[in-house]
Coordinates of C-alpha atoms in Angstrom, one line a residue:
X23 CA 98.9 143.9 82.2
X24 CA 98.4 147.4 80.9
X25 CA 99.2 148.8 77.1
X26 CA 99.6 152.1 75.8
X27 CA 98.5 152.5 72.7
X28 CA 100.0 154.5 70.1
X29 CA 97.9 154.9 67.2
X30 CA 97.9 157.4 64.2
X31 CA 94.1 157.4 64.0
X32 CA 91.6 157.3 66.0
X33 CA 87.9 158.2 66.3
X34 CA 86.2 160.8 65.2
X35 CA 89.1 159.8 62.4
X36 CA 88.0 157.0 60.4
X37 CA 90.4 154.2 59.0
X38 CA 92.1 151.1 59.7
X39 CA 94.2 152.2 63.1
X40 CA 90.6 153.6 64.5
X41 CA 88.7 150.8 64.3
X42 CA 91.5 148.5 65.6
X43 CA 92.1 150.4 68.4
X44 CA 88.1 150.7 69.2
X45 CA 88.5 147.4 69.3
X46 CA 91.2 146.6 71.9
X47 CA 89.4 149.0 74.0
X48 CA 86.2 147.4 73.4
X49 CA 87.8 143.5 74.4
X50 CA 90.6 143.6 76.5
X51 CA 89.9 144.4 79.1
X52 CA 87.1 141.4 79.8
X53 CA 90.5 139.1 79.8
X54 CA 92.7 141.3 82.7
X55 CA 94.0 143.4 80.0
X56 CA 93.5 147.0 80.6
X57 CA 95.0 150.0 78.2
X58 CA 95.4 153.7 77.6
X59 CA 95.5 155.4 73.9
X60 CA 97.4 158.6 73.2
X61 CA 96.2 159.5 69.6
X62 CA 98.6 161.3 66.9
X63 CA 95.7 163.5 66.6
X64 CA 96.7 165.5 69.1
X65 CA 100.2 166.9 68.0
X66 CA 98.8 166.7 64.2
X67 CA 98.5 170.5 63.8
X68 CA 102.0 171.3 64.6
X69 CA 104.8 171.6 62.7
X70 CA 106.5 168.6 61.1
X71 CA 109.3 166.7 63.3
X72 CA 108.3 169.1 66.6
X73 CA 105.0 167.2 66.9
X74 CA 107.1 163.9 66.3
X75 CA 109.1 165.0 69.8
X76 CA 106.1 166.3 71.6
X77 CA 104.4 163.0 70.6
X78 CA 107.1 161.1 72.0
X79 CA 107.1 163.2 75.4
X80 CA 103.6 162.1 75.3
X81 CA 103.5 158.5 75.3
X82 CA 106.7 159.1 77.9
X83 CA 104.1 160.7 80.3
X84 CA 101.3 158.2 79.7
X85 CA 104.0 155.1 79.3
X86 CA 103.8 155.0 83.7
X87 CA 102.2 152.3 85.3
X88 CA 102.2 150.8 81.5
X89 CA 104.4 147.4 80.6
X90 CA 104.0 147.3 76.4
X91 CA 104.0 150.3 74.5
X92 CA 102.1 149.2 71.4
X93 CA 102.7 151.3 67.9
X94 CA 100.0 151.1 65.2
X95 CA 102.1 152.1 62.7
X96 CA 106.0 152.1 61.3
X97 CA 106.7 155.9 60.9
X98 CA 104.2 158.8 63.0
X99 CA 103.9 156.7 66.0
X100 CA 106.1 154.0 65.2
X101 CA 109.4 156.2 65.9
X102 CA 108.4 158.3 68.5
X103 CA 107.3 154.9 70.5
X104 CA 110.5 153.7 69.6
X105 CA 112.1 156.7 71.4
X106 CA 109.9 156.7 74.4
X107 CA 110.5 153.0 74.8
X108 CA 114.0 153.2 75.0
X109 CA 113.6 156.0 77.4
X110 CA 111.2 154.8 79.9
X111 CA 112.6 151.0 79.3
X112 CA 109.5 150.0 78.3
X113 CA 109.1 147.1 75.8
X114 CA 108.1 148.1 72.4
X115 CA 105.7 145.6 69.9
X116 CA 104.3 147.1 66.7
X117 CA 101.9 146.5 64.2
X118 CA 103.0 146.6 60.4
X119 CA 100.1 146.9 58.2
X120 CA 101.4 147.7 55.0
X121 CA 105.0 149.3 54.0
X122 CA 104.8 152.9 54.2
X123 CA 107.8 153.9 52.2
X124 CA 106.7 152.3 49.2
X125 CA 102.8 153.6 49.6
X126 CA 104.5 156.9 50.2
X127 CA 107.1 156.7 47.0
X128 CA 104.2 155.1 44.9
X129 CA 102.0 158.4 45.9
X130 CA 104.6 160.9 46.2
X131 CA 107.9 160.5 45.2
X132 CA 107.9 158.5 41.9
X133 CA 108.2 155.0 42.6
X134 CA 106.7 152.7 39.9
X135 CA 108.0 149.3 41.1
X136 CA 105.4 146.6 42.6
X137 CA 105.9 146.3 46.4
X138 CA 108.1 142.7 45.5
X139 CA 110.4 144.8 43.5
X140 CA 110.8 147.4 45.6
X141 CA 111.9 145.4 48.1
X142 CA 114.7 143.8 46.3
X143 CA 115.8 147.2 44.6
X144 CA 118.5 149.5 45.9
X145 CA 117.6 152.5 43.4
X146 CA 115.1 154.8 45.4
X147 CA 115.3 158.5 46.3
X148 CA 117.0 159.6 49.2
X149 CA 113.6 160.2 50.8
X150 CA 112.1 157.0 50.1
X151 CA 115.5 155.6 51.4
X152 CA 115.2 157.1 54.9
X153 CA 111.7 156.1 55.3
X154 CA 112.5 152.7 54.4
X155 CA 115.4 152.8 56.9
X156 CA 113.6 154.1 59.6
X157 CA 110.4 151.3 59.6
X158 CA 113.3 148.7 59.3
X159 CA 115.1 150.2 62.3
X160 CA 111.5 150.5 64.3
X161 CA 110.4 146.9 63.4
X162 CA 113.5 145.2 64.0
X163 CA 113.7 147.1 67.7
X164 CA 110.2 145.8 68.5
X165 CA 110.2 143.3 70.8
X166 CA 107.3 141.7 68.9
X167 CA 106.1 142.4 65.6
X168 CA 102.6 141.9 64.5
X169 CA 100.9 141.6 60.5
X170 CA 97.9 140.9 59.3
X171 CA 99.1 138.1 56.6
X172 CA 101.9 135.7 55.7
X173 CA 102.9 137.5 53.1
X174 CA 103.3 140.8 55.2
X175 CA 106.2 138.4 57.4
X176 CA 107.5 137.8 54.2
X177 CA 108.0 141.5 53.7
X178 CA 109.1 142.1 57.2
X179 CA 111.5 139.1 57.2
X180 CA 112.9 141.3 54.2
X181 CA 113.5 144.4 56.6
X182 CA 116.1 142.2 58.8
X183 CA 113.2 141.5 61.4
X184 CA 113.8 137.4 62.6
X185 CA 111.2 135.7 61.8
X186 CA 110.7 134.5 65.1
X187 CA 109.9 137.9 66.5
X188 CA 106.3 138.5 63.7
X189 CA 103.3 137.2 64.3
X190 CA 100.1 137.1 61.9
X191 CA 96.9 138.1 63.0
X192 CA 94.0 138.6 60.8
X193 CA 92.2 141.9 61.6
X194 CA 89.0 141.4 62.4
X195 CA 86.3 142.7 60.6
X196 CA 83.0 144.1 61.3
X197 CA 80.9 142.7 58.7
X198 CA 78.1 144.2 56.3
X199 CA 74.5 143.0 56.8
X200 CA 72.6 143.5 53.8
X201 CA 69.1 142.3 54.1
X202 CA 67.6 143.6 50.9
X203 CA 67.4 141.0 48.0
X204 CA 69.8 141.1 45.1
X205 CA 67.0 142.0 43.0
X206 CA 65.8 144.6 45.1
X207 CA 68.5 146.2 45.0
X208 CA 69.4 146.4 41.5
X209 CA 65.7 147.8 40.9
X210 CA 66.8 150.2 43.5
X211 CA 70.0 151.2 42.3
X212 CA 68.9 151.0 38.9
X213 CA 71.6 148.2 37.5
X214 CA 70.3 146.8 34.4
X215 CA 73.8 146.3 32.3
X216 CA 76.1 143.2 33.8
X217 CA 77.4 145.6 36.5
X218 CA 81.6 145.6 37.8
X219 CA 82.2 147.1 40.7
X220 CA 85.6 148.0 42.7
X221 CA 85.9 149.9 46.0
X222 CA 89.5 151.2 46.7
X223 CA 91.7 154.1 47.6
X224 CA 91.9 155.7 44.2
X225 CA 95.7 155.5 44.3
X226 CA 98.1 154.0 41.6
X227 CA 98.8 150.7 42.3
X228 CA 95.0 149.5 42.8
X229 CA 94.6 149.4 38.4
X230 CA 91.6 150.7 38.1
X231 CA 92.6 152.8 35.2
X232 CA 93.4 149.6 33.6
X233 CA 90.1 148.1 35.0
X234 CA 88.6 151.0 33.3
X235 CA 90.3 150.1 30.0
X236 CA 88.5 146.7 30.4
X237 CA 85.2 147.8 30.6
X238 CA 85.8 150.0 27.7
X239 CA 87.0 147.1 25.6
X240 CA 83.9 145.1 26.6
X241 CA 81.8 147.8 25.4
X242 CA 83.3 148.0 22.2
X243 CA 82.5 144.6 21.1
X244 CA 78.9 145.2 22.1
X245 CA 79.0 143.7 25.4
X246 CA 76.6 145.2 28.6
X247 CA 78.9 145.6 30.9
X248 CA 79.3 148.8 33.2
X249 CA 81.4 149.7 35.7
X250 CA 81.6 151.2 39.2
X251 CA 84.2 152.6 41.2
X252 CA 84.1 153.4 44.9
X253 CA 86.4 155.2 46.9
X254 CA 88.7 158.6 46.2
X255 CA 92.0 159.2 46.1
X256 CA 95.5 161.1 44.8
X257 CA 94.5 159.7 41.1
X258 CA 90.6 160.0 40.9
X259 CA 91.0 163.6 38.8
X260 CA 93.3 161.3 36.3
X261 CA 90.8 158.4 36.2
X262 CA 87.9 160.7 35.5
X263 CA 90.0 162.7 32.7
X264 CA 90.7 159.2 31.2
X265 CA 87.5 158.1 31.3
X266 CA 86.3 161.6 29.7
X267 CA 89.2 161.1 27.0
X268 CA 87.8 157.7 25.8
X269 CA 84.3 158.2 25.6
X270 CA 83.1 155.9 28.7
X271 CA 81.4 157.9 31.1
X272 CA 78.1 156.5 30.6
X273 CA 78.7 153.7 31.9
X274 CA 81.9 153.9 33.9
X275 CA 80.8 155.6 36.8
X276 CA 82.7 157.2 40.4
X277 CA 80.8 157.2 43.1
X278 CA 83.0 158.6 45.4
X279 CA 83.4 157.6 49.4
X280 CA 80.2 156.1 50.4
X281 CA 79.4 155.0 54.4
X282 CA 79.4 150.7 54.8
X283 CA 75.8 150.1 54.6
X284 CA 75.7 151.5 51.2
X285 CA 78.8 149.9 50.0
X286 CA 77.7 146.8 51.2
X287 CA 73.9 147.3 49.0
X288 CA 76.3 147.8 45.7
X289 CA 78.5 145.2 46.3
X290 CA 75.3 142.9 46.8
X291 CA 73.8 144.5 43.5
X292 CA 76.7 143.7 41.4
X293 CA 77.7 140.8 39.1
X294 CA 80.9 140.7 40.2
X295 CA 83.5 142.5 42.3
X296 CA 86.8 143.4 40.7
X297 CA 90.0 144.6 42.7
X298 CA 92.9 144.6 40.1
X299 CA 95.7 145.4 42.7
X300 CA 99.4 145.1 42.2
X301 CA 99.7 145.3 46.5
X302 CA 97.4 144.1 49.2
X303 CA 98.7 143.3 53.0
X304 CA 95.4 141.8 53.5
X305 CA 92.3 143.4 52.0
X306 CA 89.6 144.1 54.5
X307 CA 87.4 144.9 51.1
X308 CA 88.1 141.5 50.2
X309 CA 86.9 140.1 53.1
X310 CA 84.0 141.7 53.2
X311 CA 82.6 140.9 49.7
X312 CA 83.3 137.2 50.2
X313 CA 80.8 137.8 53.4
X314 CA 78.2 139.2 51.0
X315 CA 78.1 136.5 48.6
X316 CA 79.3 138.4 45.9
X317 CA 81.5 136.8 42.8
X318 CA 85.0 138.0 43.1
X319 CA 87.9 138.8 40.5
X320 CA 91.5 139.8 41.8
X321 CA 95.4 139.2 41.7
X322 CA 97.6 136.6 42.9
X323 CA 99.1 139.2 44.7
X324 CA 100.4 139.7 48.3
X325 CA 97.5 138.8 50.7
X326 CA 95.2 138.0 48.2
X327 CA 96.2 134.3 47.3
X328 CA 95.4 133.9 51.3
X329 CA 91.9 134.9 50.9
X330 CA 91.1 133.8 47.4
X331 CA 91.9 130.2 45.7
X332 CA 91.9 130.5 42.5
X333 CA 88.3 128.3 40.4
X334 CA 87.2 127.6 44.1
X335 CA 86.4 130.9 45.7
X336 CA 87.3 133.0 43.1
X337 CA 89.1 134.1 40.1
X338 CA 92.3 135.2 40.3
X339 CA 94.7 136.7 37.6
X340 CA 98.0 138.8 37.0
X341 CA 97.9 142.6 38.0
X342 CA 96.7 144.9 34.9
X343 CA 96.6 141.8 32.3
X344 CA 93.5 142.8 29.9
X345 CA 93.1 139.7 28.8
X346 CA 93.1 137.9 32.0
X347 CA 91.1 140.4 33.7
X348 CA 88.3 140.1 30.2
X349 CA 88.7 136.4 30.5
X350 CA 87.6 136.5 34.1
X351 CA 85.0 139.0 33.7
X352 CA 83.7 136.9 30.8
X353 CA 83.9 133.9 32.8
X354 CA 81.5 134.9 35.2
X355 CA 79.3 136.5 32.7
X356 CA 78.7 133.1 30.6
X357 CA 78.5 131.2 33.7
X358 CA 76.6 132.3 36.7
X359 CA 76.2 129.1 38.3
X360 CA 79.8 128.5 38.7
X361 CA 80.4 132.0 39.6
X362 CA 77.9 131.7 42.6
X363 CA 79.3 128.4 43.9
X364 CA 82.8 130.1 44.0
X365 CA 81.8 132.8 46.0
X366 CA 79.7 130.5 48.4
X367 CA 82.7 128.6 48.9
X368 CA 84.3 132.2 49.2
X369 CA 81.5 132.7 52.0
X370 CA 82.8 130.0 54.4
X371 CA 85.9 131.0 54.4
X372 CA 85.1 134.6 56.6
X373 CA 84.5 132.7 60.2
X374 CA 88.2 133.2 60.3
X375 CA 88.4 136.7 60.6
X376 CA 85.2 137.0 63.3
X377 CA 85.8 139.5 66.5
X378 CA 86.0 136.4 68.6
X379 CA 88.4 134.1 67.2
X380 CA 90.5 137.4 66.4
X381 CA 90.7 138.3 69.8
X382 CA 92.3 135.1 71.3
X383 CA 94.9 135.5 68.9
X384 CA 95.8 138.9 70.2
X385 CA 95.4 137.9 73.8
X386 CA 98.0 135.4 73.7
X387 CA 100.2 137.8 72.6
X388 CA 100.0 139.7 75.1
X389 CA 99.6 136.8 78.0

């Protein structure tokens, strides 16, 4: 068995298609499976729809001596694959992490609706239209279709793709070892207040500017509480002027894009870790705080009710509700004990997403 793997990123490019693809290189081939990667990277510097064709004579080229073409993603190799599969006859499967039409009208073009809406809506803009089409016509010509959590079949299923055809399997994830103490950290880091922290791309439908308007509220009735916020993105200039407009910067604070180990000492330091999110496929961040030990506040939304059961390994509450999100905050706050045998319980829960059992999920898809 041979793959070719199409992938939109991959390394010296950091993100989610690298490190997958890193690690299908890194496994596979220890159980007969051997693969070759042709990475969007190299057509990215030329013009727009001529790189998509000299992509796809690219993964035509490489596709000999290959049986699966396997696309990372829906739209910049996930239609070019498409193409060269049907030209070399090759069968096609395809990974979905997220919908890209709706990240791309969210960021671009407009779109305001949760993920669940848009799904059920038929009022987008011609452009968001076209992408939409064109992941529904990829994924439903895959031969197998691959997501990282129910709820992402659920979302496929409403592309026209038979169930039958998508399969769920957790990423794997590479996790954070923090040896320092809690304690030592926070001396360290110099956390004295009850300290909030998020980490997400700074784009619209993670809430932090309501997360912001949280910790503002807090402070106002006098309570210690400061916040946070890792990552960058489209929005972080709005964020920032918001945060300037109301008078929080001293204690709402960006940190910006930060390597893991560092993340990981933060998330460690903090009292709890907040991701108010109105979309998640399935949130590697998530995952990865639960490993730390860390108490966790999010939304009963998309993947997030697969990771986190609300009172038992976290708190979980409706995207940007203040009060819910206060109550939750406060909840930990008043009650640490609680809060700690949550994210314990939280703790037990990550064996499931270890390199090992993750990659006899993906070898029997391919056996």
């Amino acid at each position: 068995m041979k793959l070719l793997i199409a992938t939109g990123l991959y390394p010296p490019d950091i993100g989610g298609p690298a490190t997958y693809t890193v690690f299908l290189e890194k496994h596979l081939p220890q159980f007969g499976i051997a693969l070759s990667v042709v990475p969007y990277s190299t057509v990215r510097k030329i013009p727009k729809l001529i790189r998509h064709l000299v992509y796809m004579v690219k993964l035509i080229q490489a596709s000999r001596g290959c049986d699966i073409i396997y696309a990372l993603d829906t739209i910049s190799v996930g239609v070019p694959a498409l193409l060269a599969s049907m030209f070399t006859r090759k069968r096609l499967y395809l990974r979905v992490p997220g919908d890209y039409a709706w990240e791309q009208g969210q960021q671009r073009y407009g779109i305001t609706e949760t993920l669940d809406e848009f799904l059920v809506s038929k009022n987008h803009p011609w452009s968001v239209a076209v992408l939409s089409w064109l992941q529904g016509t990829v994924a439903r010509h895959a031969e197998r279709v691959i997501v990282p959590s129910d709820y992402m079949k659920t979302v496929v299923a409403k592309w026209g793709v038979a169930t039958e055809r998508v399969t769920r399997v957790y990423s794997a994830l590479k996790f954070i070892d923090v040896p320092k103490t809690k304690e030592a950290l926070r001396a360290t880091l110099g956390y004295r207040d009850f300290v909030v922290v998020t980490a997400a791309r700074l784009v619209p439908w993670k809430g932090v500017r309501m997360l912001i308007d949280v910790v503002y509220a807090l402070r106002k009735r006098g309570t210690p509480v400061s916040l946070e916020i890792i990552g960058d993105g489209v929005c972080r200039a709005e964020f920032e002027e918001h945060t300037r407009s109301i008078g929080a910067v001293p204690y709402v604070h960006f940190v910006g894009s930060i390597d893991r180990d560092e993340l990981g000492k933060r998330i460690k330091a903090a009292d709890a870790f907040v991701l108010n999110t109105s979309y998640e496929g399935l949130s590697h961040q998530l995952i990865e705080v639960m490993s730390i030990g860390t108490p966790i506040v999010t939304t009963a939304v998309g993947g997030n009710p697969e990771l986190i059961t609300d009172g038992e390994t976290g708190l979980l509450t409706e995207y940007n509700n203040a009060p819910a999100l206060t109550a939750a905050i406060e909840s930990i706050m008043h009650d640490r004990t609680r809060a700690l045998e949550r994210s314990t319980r939280a703790g037990e829960r990550v064996a499931l997403f270890h390199e090992d059992v993750v990659i006899q999920e993906i070898v029997k898809l391919f056996s």
